[in-house]
mmCIF file with all atom_site columns, C-alpha atoms in Angstrom:
data_model
loop_
_atom_site.group_PDB
_atom_site.id
_atom_site.type_symbol
_atom_site.label_atom_id
_atom_site.label_alt_id
_atom_site.label_comp_id
_atom_site.label_asym_id
_atom_site.label_entity_id
_atom_site.label_seq_id
_atom_site.pdbx_PDB_ins_code
_atom_site.Cartn_x
_atom_site.Cartn_y
_atom_site.Cartn_z
_atom_site.occupancy
_atom_site.B_iso_or_equiv
_atom_site.pdbx_formal_charge
_atom_site.auth_seq_id
_atom_site.auth_comp_id
_atom_site.auth_asym_id
_atom_site.auth_atom_id
_atom_site.pdbx_PDB_model_num
ATOM 1   C CA . LEU I 1 1   ? -72.494 -2.249 46.585 1.00 44.00 ? 1258 LEU I CA 1
ATOM 2   C CA . ASP I 1 2   ? -70.850 -4.112 49.397 1.00 43.00 ? 1259 ASP I CA 1
ATOM 3   C CA . GLU I 1 3   ? -67.369 -3.308 50.672 1.00 45.00 ? 1260 GLU I CA 1
ATOM 4   C CA . GLU I 1 4   ? -65.637 -5.984 48.477 1.00 47.00 ? 1261 GLU I CA 1
ATOM 5   C CA . GLU I 1 5   ? -67.436 -4.744 45.298 1.00 44.00 ? 1262 GLU I CA 1
ATOM 6   C CA . LEU I 1 6   ? -66.304 -1.153 46.075 1.00 41.00 ? 1263 LEU I CA 1
ATOM 7   C CA . LYS I 1 7   ? -62.670 -2.297 46.464 1.00 43.00 ? 1264 LYS I CA 1
ATOM 8   C CA . GLN I 1 8   ? -62.798 -4.143 43.073 1.00 43.00 ? 1265 GLN I CA 1
ATOM 9   C CA . ASP I 1 9   ? -64.499 -1.230 41.376 1.00 44.00 ? 1266 ASP I CA 1
ATOM 10  C CA . LYS I 1 10  ? -62.003 1.255  42.721 1.00 42.00 ? 1267 LYS I CA 1
ATOM 11  C CA . LYS I 1 11  ? -60.674 3.632  40.058 1.00 46.00 ? 1268 LYS I CA 1
ATOM 12  C CA . ALA I 1 12  ? -57.330 5.314  39.989 1.00 48.00 ? 1269 ALA I CA 1
ATOM 13  C CA . TYR I 1 13  ? -58.508 8.706  41.138 1.00 51.00 ? 1270 TYR I CA 1
ATOM 14  C CA . LYS I 1 14  ? -55.907 11.229 42.084 1.00 51.00 ? 1271 LYS I CA 1
ATOM 15  C CA . ILE I 1 15  ? -56.973 13.799 44.568 1.00 52.00 ? 1272 ILE I CA 1
ATOM 16  C CA . PRO I 1 16  ? -55.527 17.235 43.707 1.00 53.00 ? 1273 PRO I CA 1
ATOM 17  C CA . GLY I 1 17  ? -52.752 18.305 46.048 1.00 52.00 ? 1274 GLY I CA 1
ATOM 18  C CA . CYS I 1 18  ? -54.690 21.419 46.960 1.00 50.00 ? 1275 CYS I CA 1
ATOM 19  C CA . LEU I 1 19  ? -57.460 19.289 48.369 1.00 48.00 ? 1276 LEU I CA 1
ATOM 20  C CA . ALA I 1 20  ? -55.159 17.036 50.291 1.00 47.00 ? 1277 ALA I CA 1
ATOM 21  C CA . GLU I 1 21  ? -53.651 20.035 52.104 1.00 47.00 ? 1278 GLU I CA 1
ATOM 22  C CA . GLU I 1 22  ? -55.117 22.312 54.783 1.00 51.00 ? 1279 GLU I CA 1
ATOM 23  C CA . GLU I 1 23  ? -57.459 19.678 56.238 1.00 48.00 ? 1280 GLU I CA 1
ATOM 24  C CA . GLY I 1 24  ? -60.256 21.395 58.017 1.00 46.00 ? 1281 GLY I CA 1
ATOM 25  C CA . LYS I 1 25  ? -59.943 24.845 56.267 1.00 53.00 ? 1282 LYS I CA 1
ATOM 26  C CA . TYR I 1 26  ? -62.873 25.050 53.843 1.00 59.00 ? 1283 TYR I CA 1
ATOM 27  C CA . THR I 1 27  ? -62.511 28.206 51.919 1.00 76.00 ? 1284 THR I CA 1
ATOM 28  C CA . ALA I 1 28  ? -64.653 29.171 48.899 1.00 76.00 ? 1285 ALA I CA 1
ATOM 29  C CA . VAL I 1 29  ? -61.751 28.144 46.704 1.00 80.00 ? 1286 VAL I CA 1
ATOM 30  C CA . ARG I 1 30  ? -61.563 24.693 48.298 1.00 80.00 ? 1287 ARG I CA 1
ATOM 31  C CA . LYS I 1 31  ? -65.314 24.157 47.894 1.00 84.00 ? 1288 LYS I CA 1
ATOM 32  C CA . GLY I 1 32  ? -64.980 25.165 44.257 1.00 85.00 ? 1289 GLY I CA 1
ATOM 33  C CA . LEU I 1 33  ? -62.125 22.721 43.763 1.00 88.00 ? 1290 LEU I CA 1
ATOM 34  C CA . LEU I 1 34  ? -64.249 19.933 45.252 1.00 90.00 ? 1291 LEU I CA 1
ATOM 35  C CA . ILE I 1 35  ? -67.036 20.620 42.762 1.00 90.00 ? 1292 ILE I CA 1
ATOM 36  C CA . HIS I 1 36  ? -64.547 20.675 39.863 1.00 90.00 ? 1293 HIS I CA 1
ATOM 37  C CA . PHE I 1 37  ? -62.998 17.396 41.133 1.00 91.00 ? 1294 PHE I CA 1
ATOM 38  C CA . ILE I 1 38  ? -66.418 15.684 41.380 1.00 92.00 ? 1295 ILE I CA 1
ATOM 39  C CA . LEU I 1 39  ? -67.427 16.844 37.899 1.00 92.00 ? 1296 LEU I CA 1
ATOM 40  C CA . GLN I 1 40  ? -64.040 15.823 36.443 1.00 91.00 ? 1297 GLN I CA 1
ATOM 41  C CA . ASN I 1 41  ? -64.646 12.175 37.487 1.00 90.00 ? 1298 ASN I CA 1
ATOM 42  C CA . LEU I 1 42  ? -68.413 11.836 37.586 1.00 90.00 ? 1299 LEU I CA 1
ATOM 43  C CA . ASP I 1 43  ? -70.119 9.541  35.067 1.00 91.00 ? 1300 ASP I CA 1
ATOM 44  C CA . PHE I 1 44  ? -72.588 11.861 33.283 1.00 91.00 ? 1301 PHE I CA 1
ATOM 45  C CA . TYR I 1 45  ? -74.248 8.905  31.600 1.00 88.00 ? 1302 TYR I CA 1
ATOM 46  C CA . ALA I 1 46  ? -75.013 6.951  34.744 1.00 88.00 ? 1303 ALA I CA 1
ATOM 47  C CA . LEU I 1 47  ? -75.970 9.399  37.520 1.00 89.00 ? 1304 LEU I CA 1
ATOM 48  C CA . ASN I 1 48  ? -79.485 10.791 37.373 1.00 87.00 ? 1305 ASN I CA 1
ATOM 49  C CA . THR I 1 49  ? -80.813 11.042 40.904 1.00 94.00 ? 1306 THR I CA 1
ATOM 50  C CA . LYS I 1 50  ? -79.716 12.656 44.176 1.00 95.00 ? 1307 LYS I CA 1
ATOM 51  C CA . PRO I 1 51  ? -79.349 9.163  45.865 1.00 96.00 ? 1308 PRO I CA 1
ATOM 52  C CA . GLU I 1 52  ? -77.006 8.116  43.059 1.00 95.00 ? 1309 GLU I CA 1
ATOM 53  C CA . ILE I 1 53  ? -74.874 11.240 43.547 1.00 95.00 ? 1310 ILE I CA 1
ATOM 54  C CA . PHE I 1 54  ? -74.835 10.661 47.304 1.00 95.00 ? 1311 PHE I CA 1
ATOM 55  C CA . ASN I 1 55  ? -73.695 7.023  46.687 1.00 95.00 ? 1312 ASN I CA 1
ATOM 56  C CA . TYR I 1 56  ? -71.013 8.216  44.298 1.00 95.00 ? 1313 TYR I CA 1
ATOM 57  C CA . ILE I 1 57  ? -69.667 10.667 46.903 1.00 95.00 ? 1314 ILE I CA 1
ATOM 58  C CA . ASP I 1 58  ? -69.779 7.992  49.595 1.00 95.00 ? 1315 ASP I CA 1
ATOM 59  C CA . LYS I 1 59  ? -67.777 5.755  47.312 1.00 94.00 ? 1316 LYS I CA 1
ATOM 60  C CA . LEU I 1 60  ? -65.129 8.501  46.940 1.00 94.00 ? 1317 LEU I CA 1
ATOM 61  C CA . VAL I 1 61  ? -65.005 8.785  50.761 1.00 94.00 ? 1318 VAL I CA 1
ATOM 62  C CA . PHE I 1 62  ? -64.742 4.959  51.141 1.00 95.00 ? 1319 PHE I CA 1
ATOM 63  C CA . GLU I 1 63  ? -61.893 4.916  48.675 1.00 93.00 ? 1320 GLU I CA 1
ATOM 64  C CA . GLY I 1 64  ? -60.067 7.644  50.540 1.00 92.00 ? 1321 GLY I CA 1
ATOM 65  C CA . THR I 1 65  ? -60.221 9.959  47.557 1.00 91.00 ? 1322 THR I CA 1
ATOM 66  C CA . ILE I 1 66  ? -62.031 12.663 49.579 1.00 91.00 ? 1323 ILE I CA 1
ATOM 67  C CA . SER I 1 67  ? -62.505 12.950 53.299 1.00 90.00 ? 1324 SER I CA 1
ATOM 68  C CA . GLU I 1 68  ? -65.671 12.793 55.426 1.00 91.00 ? 1325 GLU I CA 1
ATOM 69  C CA . GLN I 1 69  ? -65.121 16.498 56.074 1.00 88.00 ? 1326 GLN I CA 1
ATOM 70  C CA . ASP I 1 70  ? -64.931 17.174 52.255 1.00 89.00 ? 1327 ASP I CA 1
ATOM 71  C CA . LYS I 1 71  ? -68.266 15.340 51.876 1.00 91.00 ? 1328 LYS I CA 1
ATOM 72  C CA . LYS I 1 72  ? -70.016 17.793 54.201 1.00 88.00 ? 1329 LYS I CA 1
ATOM 73  C CA . TYR I 1 73  ? -69.113 20.670 51.849 1.00 87.00 ? 1330 TYR I CA 1
ATOM 74  C CA . ILE I 1 74  ? -70.334 19.103 48.608 1.00 91.00 ? 1331 ILE I CA 1
ATOM 75  C CA . ASN I 1 75  ? -73.687 20.524 47.627 1.00 91.00 ? 1332 ASN I CA 1
ATOM 76  C CA . VAL I 1 76  ? -75.419 17.531 46.020 1.00 93.00 ? 1333 VAL I CA 1
ATOM 77  C CA . THR I 1 77  ? -78.433 19.654 45.025 1.00 94.00 ? 1334 THR I CA 1
ATOM 78  C CA . ARG I 1 78  ? -76.240 21.842 42.942 1.00 94.00 ? 1335 ARG I CA 1
ATOM 79  C CA . ILE I 1 79  ? -74.611 18.878 41.195 1.00 95.00 ? 1336 ILE I CA 1
ATOM 80  C CA . TYR I 1 80  ? -78.039 17.381 40.645 1.00 96.00 ? 1337 TYR I CA 1
ATOM 81  C CA . ASN I 1 81  ? -79.304 20.718 39.219 1.00 96.00 ? 1338 ASN I CA 1
ATOM 82  C CA . PHE I 1 82  ? -76.312 20.765 36.827 1.00 96.00 ? 1339 PHE I CA 1
ATOM 83  C CA . LEU I 1 83  ? -76.995 17.171 35.680 1.00 95.00 ? 1340 LEU I CA 1
ATOM 84  C CA . ASN I 1 84  ? -80.634 18.170 34.975 1.00 94.00 ? 1341 ASN I CA 1
ATOM 85  C CA . SER I 1 85  ? -79.815 21.478 33.232 1.00 95.00 ? 1342 SER I CA 1
ATOM 86  C CA . LYS I 1 86  ? -79.837 21.849 29.444 1.00 95.00 ? 1343 LYS I CA 1
ATOM 87  C CA . ILE I 1 87  ? -76.086 21.141 29.447 1.00 96.00 ? 1344 ILE I CA 1
ATOM 88  C CA . GLY I 1 88  ? -76.417 18.151 31.725 1.00 95.00 ? 1345 GLY I CA 1
ATOM 89  C CA . LYS I 1 89  ? -79.082 16.613 29.548 1.00 94.00 ? 1346 LYS I CA 1
ATOM 90  C CA . GLU I 1 90  ? -76.997 17.109 26.416 1.00 95.00 ? 1347 GLU I CA 1
ATOM 91  C CA . LEU I 1 91  ? -74.047 15.464 28.150 1.00 95.00 ? 1348 LEU I CA 1
ATOM 92  C CA . LYS I 1 92  ? -76.059 12.297 28.792 1.00 93.00 ? 1349 LYS I CA 1
ATOM 93  C CA . ASP I 1 93  ? -76.542 11.998 25.026 1.00 93.00 ? 1350 ASP I CA 1
ATOM 94  C CA . ALA I 1 94  ? -73.172 13.443 23.876 1.00 95.00 ? 1351 ALA I CA 1
ATOM 95  C CA . LYS I 1 95  ? -71.074 11.638 21.228 1.00 95.00 ? 1352 LYS I CA 1
ATOM 96  C CA . GLN I 1 96  ? -67.841 12.773 22.836 1.00 96.00 ? 1353 GLN I CA 1
ATOM 97  C CA . ILE I 1 97  ? -66.908 14.463 26.100 1.00 96.00 ? 1354 ILE I CA 1
ATOM 98  C CA . TYR I 1 98  ? -63.631 16.175 26.941 1.00 96.00 ? 1355 TYR I CA 1
ATOM 99  C CA . ARG I 1 99  ? -62.877 17.139 30.544 1.00 95.00 ? 1356 ARG I CA 1
ATOM 100 C CA . GLU I 1 100 ? -59.938 19.010 31.980 1.00 94.00 ? 1357 GLU I CA 1
ATOM 101 C CA . TYR I 1 101 ? -58.544 19.472 28.460 1.00 96.00 ? 1358 TYR I CA 1
ATOM 102 C CA . GLU I 1 102 ? -54.997 20.933 28.838 1.00 95.00 ? 1359 GLU I CA 1
ATOM 103 C CA . PHE I 1 103 ? -53.676 23.136 26.077 1.00 94.00 ? 1360 PHE I CA 1
ATOM 104 C CA . VAL I 1 104 ? -50.744 25.277 25.100 1.00 94.00 ? 1361 VAL I CA 1
ATOM 105 C CA . LEU I 1 105 ? -51.675 27.918 22.498 1.00 92.00 ? 1362 LEU I CA 1
ATOM 106 C CA . GLU I 1 106 ? -49.509 30.275 20.496 1.00 91.00 ? 1363 GLU I CA 1
ATOM 107 C CA . ASN I 1 107 ? -51.517 33.153 19.132 1.00 87.00 ? 1364 ASN I CA 1
ATOM 108 C CA . LYS I 1 108 ? -49.771 36.501 18.703 1.00 86.00 ? 1365 LYS I CA 1
ATOM 109 C CA . ASN I 1 109 ? -53.201 38.227 18.440 1.00 85.00 ? 1366 ASN I CA 1
ATOM 110 C CA . ILE I 1 110 ? -53.880 37.250 22.003 1.00 84.00 ? 1367 ILE I CA 1
ATOM 111 C CA . SER I 1 111 ? -50.442 37.251 23.613 1.00 85.00 ? 1368 SER I CA 1
ATOM 112 C CA . ASN I 1 112 ? -46.743 37.479 22.756 1.00 87.00 ? 1369 ASN I CA 1
ATOM 113 C CA . SER I 1 113 ? -46.103 34.488 24.939 1.00 90.00 ? 1370 SER I CA 1
ATOM 114 C CA . LEU I 1 114 ? -47.463 30.986 24.985 1.00 91.00 ? 1371 LEU I CA 1
ATOM 115 C CA . ILE I 1 115 ? -50.829 30.601 26.667 1.00 92.00 ? 1372 ILE I CA 1
ATOM 116 C CA . GLN I 1 116 ? -51.435 27.572 28.888 1.00 94.00 ? 1373 GLN I CA 1
ATOM 117 C CA . GLY I 1 117 ? -54.759 26.537 30.233 1.00 93.00 ? 1374 GLY I CA 1
ATOM 118 C CA . VAL I 1 118 ? -57.209 23.804 31.265 1.00 95.00 ? 1375 VAL I CA 1
ATOM 119 C CA . ILE I 1 119 ? -60.713 23.752 29.866 1.00 97.00 ? 1376 ILE I CA 1
ATOM 120 C CA . ASP I 1 120 ? -63.230 22.331 32.275 1.00 96.00 ? 1377 ASP I CA 1
ATOM 121 C CA . LEU I 1 121 ? -65.501 20.726 29.628 1.00 97.00 ? 1378 LEU I CA 1
ATOM 122 C CA . PHE I 1 122 ? -66.380 20.603 26.032 1.00 98.00 ? 1379 PHE I CA 1
ATOM 123 C CA . TYR I 1 123 ? -68.498 18.052 24.253 1.00 97.00 ? 1380 TYR I CA 1
ATOM 124 C CA . VAL I 1 124 ? -69.872 17.084 20.881 1.00 97.00 ? 1381 VAL I CA 1
ATOM 125 C CA . THR I 1 125 ? -73.657 16.659 20.640 1.00 96.00 ? 1382 THR I CA 1
ATOM 126 C CA . GLN I 1 126 ? -75.371 13.999 18.539 1.00 94.00 ? 1383 GLN I CA 1
ATOM 127 C CA . ASP I 1 127 ? -75.934 16.511 15.759 1.00 95.00 ? 1384 ASP I CA 1
ATOM 128 C CA . GLY I 1 128 ? -72.220 17.502 15.758 1.00 95.00 ? 1385 GLY I CA 1
ATOM 129 C CA . ARG I 1 129 ? -72.331 20.786 17.558 1.00 97.00 ? 1386 ARG I CA 1
ATOM 130 C CA . VAL I 1 130 ? -69.394 21.576 19.831 1.00 98.00 ? 1387 VAL I CA 1
ATOM 131 C CA . ILE I 1 131 ? -70.279 23.090 23.211 1.00 98.00 ? 1388 ILE I CA 1
ATOM 132 C CA . LEU I 1 132 ? -67.719 24.676 25.535 1.00 98.00 ? 1389 LEU I CA 1
ATOM 133 C CA . VAL I 1 133 ? -68.595 24.941 29.265 1.00 98.00 ? 1390 VAL I CA 1
ATOM 134 C CA . ASP I 1 134 ? -66.585 26.621 32.073 1.00 97.00 ? 1391 ASP I CA 1
ATOM 135 C CA . PHE I 1 135 ? -67.725 25.798 35.605 1.00 96.00 ? 1392 PHE I CA 1
ATOM 136 C CA . LYS I 1 136 ? -67.883 28.716 38.065 1.00 95.00 ? 1393 LYS I CA 1
ATOM 137 C CA . THR I 1 137 ? -68.580 28.536 41.791 1.00 91.00 ? 1394 THR I CA 1
ATOM 138 C CA . ASP I 1 138 ? -68.274 32.310 42.330 1.00 88.00 ? 1395 ASP I CA 1
ATOM 139 C CA . ARG I 1 139 ? -70.942 33.909 44.505 1.00 87.00 ? 1396 ARG I CA 1
ATOM 140 C CA . LEU I 1 140 ? -71.773 36.462 41.823 1.00 90.00 ? 1397 LEU I CA 1
ATOM 141 C CA . GLU I 1 141 ? -75.461 37.163 41.432 1.00 92.00 ? 1398 GLU I CA 1
ATOM 142 C CA . ASP I 1 142 ? -75.481 38.966 38.099 1.00 93.00 ? 1399 ASP I CA 1
ATOM 143 C CA . GLU I 1 143 ? -75.114 37.082 34.824 1.00 94.00 ? 1400 GLU I CA 1
ATOM 144 C CA . LYS I 1 144 ? -73.582 40.177 33.126 1.00 94.00 ? 1401 LYS I CA 1
ATOM 145 C CA . GLU I 1 145 ? -70.929 40.276 35.785 1.00 95.00 ? 1402 GLU I CA 1
ATOM 146 C CA . PHE I 1 146 ? -69.962 36.644 34.983 1.00 95.00 ? 1403 PHE I CA 1
ATOM 147 C CA . ILE I 1 147 ? -69.713 37.491 31.282 1.00 95.00 ? 1404 ILE I CA 1
ATOM 148 C CA . LYS I 1 148 ? -67.721 40.698 31.928 1.00 95.00 ? 1405 LYS I CA 1
ATOM 149 C CA . ARG I 1 149 ? -65.324 38.806 34.234 1.00 95.00 ? 1406 ARG I CA 1
ATOM 150 C CA . TYR I 1 150 ? -64.841 35.651 32.182 1.00 96.00 ? 1407 TYR I CA 1
ATOM 151 C CA . LYS I 1 151 ? -65.470 36.415 28.472 1.00 95.00 ? 1408 LYS I CA 1
ATOM 152 C CA . ILE I 1 152 ? -61.764 36.865 27.577 1.00 94.00 ? 1409 ILE I CA 1
ATOM 153 C CA . GLN I 1 153 ? -60.894 33.604 29.276 1.00 95.00 ? 1410 GLN I CA 1
ATOM 154 C CA . LEU I 1 154 ? -63.615 31.786 27.374 1.00 96.00 ? 1411 LEU I CA 1
ATOM 155 C CA . ASP I 1 155 ? -62.603 33.433 24.089 1.00 95.00 ? 1412 ASP I CA 1
ATOM 156 C CA . ILE I 1 156 ? -59.136 31.974 24.635 1.00 95.00 ? 1413 ILE I CA 1
ATOM 157 C CA . TYR I 1 157 ? -60.564 28.523 25.421 1.00 97.00 ? 1414 TYR I CA 1
ATOM 158 C CA . LYS I 1 158 ? -62.653 28.710 22.273 1.00 96.00 ? 1415 LYS I CA 1
ATOM 159 C CA . GLU I 1 159 ? -59.634 29.658 20.181 1.00 96.00 ? 1416 GLU I CA 1
ATOM 160 C CA . ALA I 1 160 ? -57.643 26.793 21.677 1.00 96.00 ? 1417 ALA I CA 1
ATOM 161 C CA . ILE I 1 161 ? -60.308 24.248 20.722 1.00 97.00 ? 1418 ILE I CA 1
ATOM 162 C CA . ASN I 1 162 ? -60.731 25.748 17.266 1.00 96.00 ? 1419 ASN I CA 1
ATOM 163 C CA . SER I 1 163 ? -56.981 25.883 16.669 1.00 95.00 ? 1420 SER I CA 1
ATOM 164 C CA . LEU I 1 164 ? -55.712 22.699 18.305 1.00 95.00 ? 1421 LEU I CA 1
ATOM 165 C CA . THR I 1 165 ? -58.500 20.192 17.562 1.00 95.00 ? 1422 THR I CA 1
ATOM 166 C CA . ASN I 1 166 ? -60.591 19.168 14.557 1.00 93.00 ? 1423 ASN I CA 1
ATOM 167 C CA . TYR I 1 167 ? -63.550 20.892 16.177 1.00 97.00 ? 1424 TYR I CA 1
ATOM 168 C CA . LYS I 1 168 ? -65.137 24.364 15.869 1.00 97.00 ? 1425 LYS I CA 1
ATOM 169 C CA . VAL I 1 169 ? -66.985 25.639 18.921 1.00 98.00 ? 1426 VAL I CA 1
ATOM 170 C CA . ASP I 1 170 ? -70.624 26.443 18.283 1.00 97.00 ? 1427 ASP I CA 1
ATOM 171 C CA . LYS I 1 171 ? -71.733 27.683 21.726 1.00 97.00 ? 1428 LYS I CA 1
ATOM 172 C CA . VAL I 1 172 ? -69.914 28.835 24.850 1.00 98.00 ? 1429 VAL I CA 1
ATOM 173 C CA . TYR I 1 173 ? -71.421 28.722 28.335 1.00 98.00 ? 1430 TYR I CA 1
ATOM 174 C CA . ILE I 1 174 ? -70.529 29.501 31.872 1.00 97.00 ? 1431 ILE I CA 1
ATOM 175 C CA . TYR I 1 175 ? -72.308 27.168 34.282 1.00 97.00 ? 1432 TYR I CA 1
ATOM 176 C CA . SER I 1 176 ? -72.824 29.054 37.552 1.00 96.00 ? 1433 SER I CA 1
ATOM 177 C CA . PHE I 1 177 ? -73.300 26.732 40.499 1.00 94.00 ? 1434 PHE I CA 1
ATOM 178 C CA . ASN I 1 178 ? -74.308 29.700 42.596 1.00 92.00 ? 1435 ASN I CA 1
ATOM 179 C CA . LEU I 1 179 ? -77.130 30.607 40.182 1.00 95.00 ? 1436 LEU I CA 1
ATOM 180 C CA . ASN I 1 180 ? -77.830 26.951 39.187 1.00 94.00 ? 1437 ASN I CA 1
ATOM 181 C CA . LYS I 1 181 ? -77.880 27.911 35.536 1.00 95.00 ? 1438 LYS I CA 1
ATOM 182 C CA . GLU I 1 182 ? -75.978 28.164 32.336 1.00 96.00 ? 1439 GLU I CA 1
ATOM 183 C CA . ILE I 1 183 ? -75.023 31.569 30.980 1.00 97.00 ? 1440 ILE I CA 1
ATOM 184 C CA . GLU I 1 184 ? -74.395 31.760 27.262 1.00 96.00 ? 1441 GLU I CA 1
ATOM 185 C CA . ILE I 1 185 ? -71.572 33.889 26.000 1.00 95.00 ? 1442 ILE I CA 1
ATOM 186 C CA . VAL I 1 186 ? -72.808 35.348 22.769 1.00 89.00 ? 1443 VAL I CA 1
ATOM 187 C CA . GLU I 1 187 ? -70.363 36.754 20.212 1.00 76.00 ? 1444 GLU I CA 1
ATOM 188 C CA . ASP I 1 188 ? -70.394 40.557 20.076 1.00 64.00 ? 1445 ASP I CA 1
ATOM 189 C CA . VAL I 1 189 ? -71.261 41.588 16.505 1.00 47.00 ? 1446 VAL I CA 1
ATOM 190 C CA . ASN I 1 190 ? -69.221 44.761 16.940 1.00 48.00 ? 1447 ASN I CA 1
ATOM 191 C CA . GLU I 1 191 ? -65.957 42.883 17.521 1.00 46.00 ? 1448 GLU I CA 1
#
C-alpha cells in the first residue's frame, strides 16, 4: 500500500489512554496492553503470515495509533503463533467473533454487588460451539498456576456469557503468550 491508500484505509482506532501515557517506560503491563490492543483490532480472517503482521503493525505506526517505540516491543512471533494455534485457526473459520465484550452481571451466588468486566474474546465455531478465550501475557511457566490464578475470573466470564447472551459456553481457554499455547480450563466434577 502506498501512503495515499493507507490514509484512505485508515480506521477509527482509539489508542488506550494507558498506552498514550508514560512514553518510553515499557513495563510488562504496557507490553501486555499492546498485545491486547493489537488482538482487539487485528483481522483474524486476513492475516496469516509474519510479513502481513509486520505490515499491519507498520500501518498502525503510520496512522499514529502506536509509536515506533511501541513497535519495538510487539513480539510478532507470538502473535503469529497465536494465529496459527488451534484457537487462531478456529477464529479464521468462526461464524461470529466477539472481542472486548463488556458486561455487568448480577449474580448473588458470586457476589453481593454488581460484577463488571471485559471479556477478551469469545467466538462461535461453524458447528455452533461457543469458545471463551482470555489472553494472558504473564511470565508464568506452569499451566496449573495459570489455572489456579485465573479460574475464578474465567468462571465469571463464562457465567456472564451464559446469562447475558443467547449463547452457552462449551470450552474455556487461557491463551498464554509466554508459553505460546492455549490452556483449557476444565470443569471440576467435584464442584
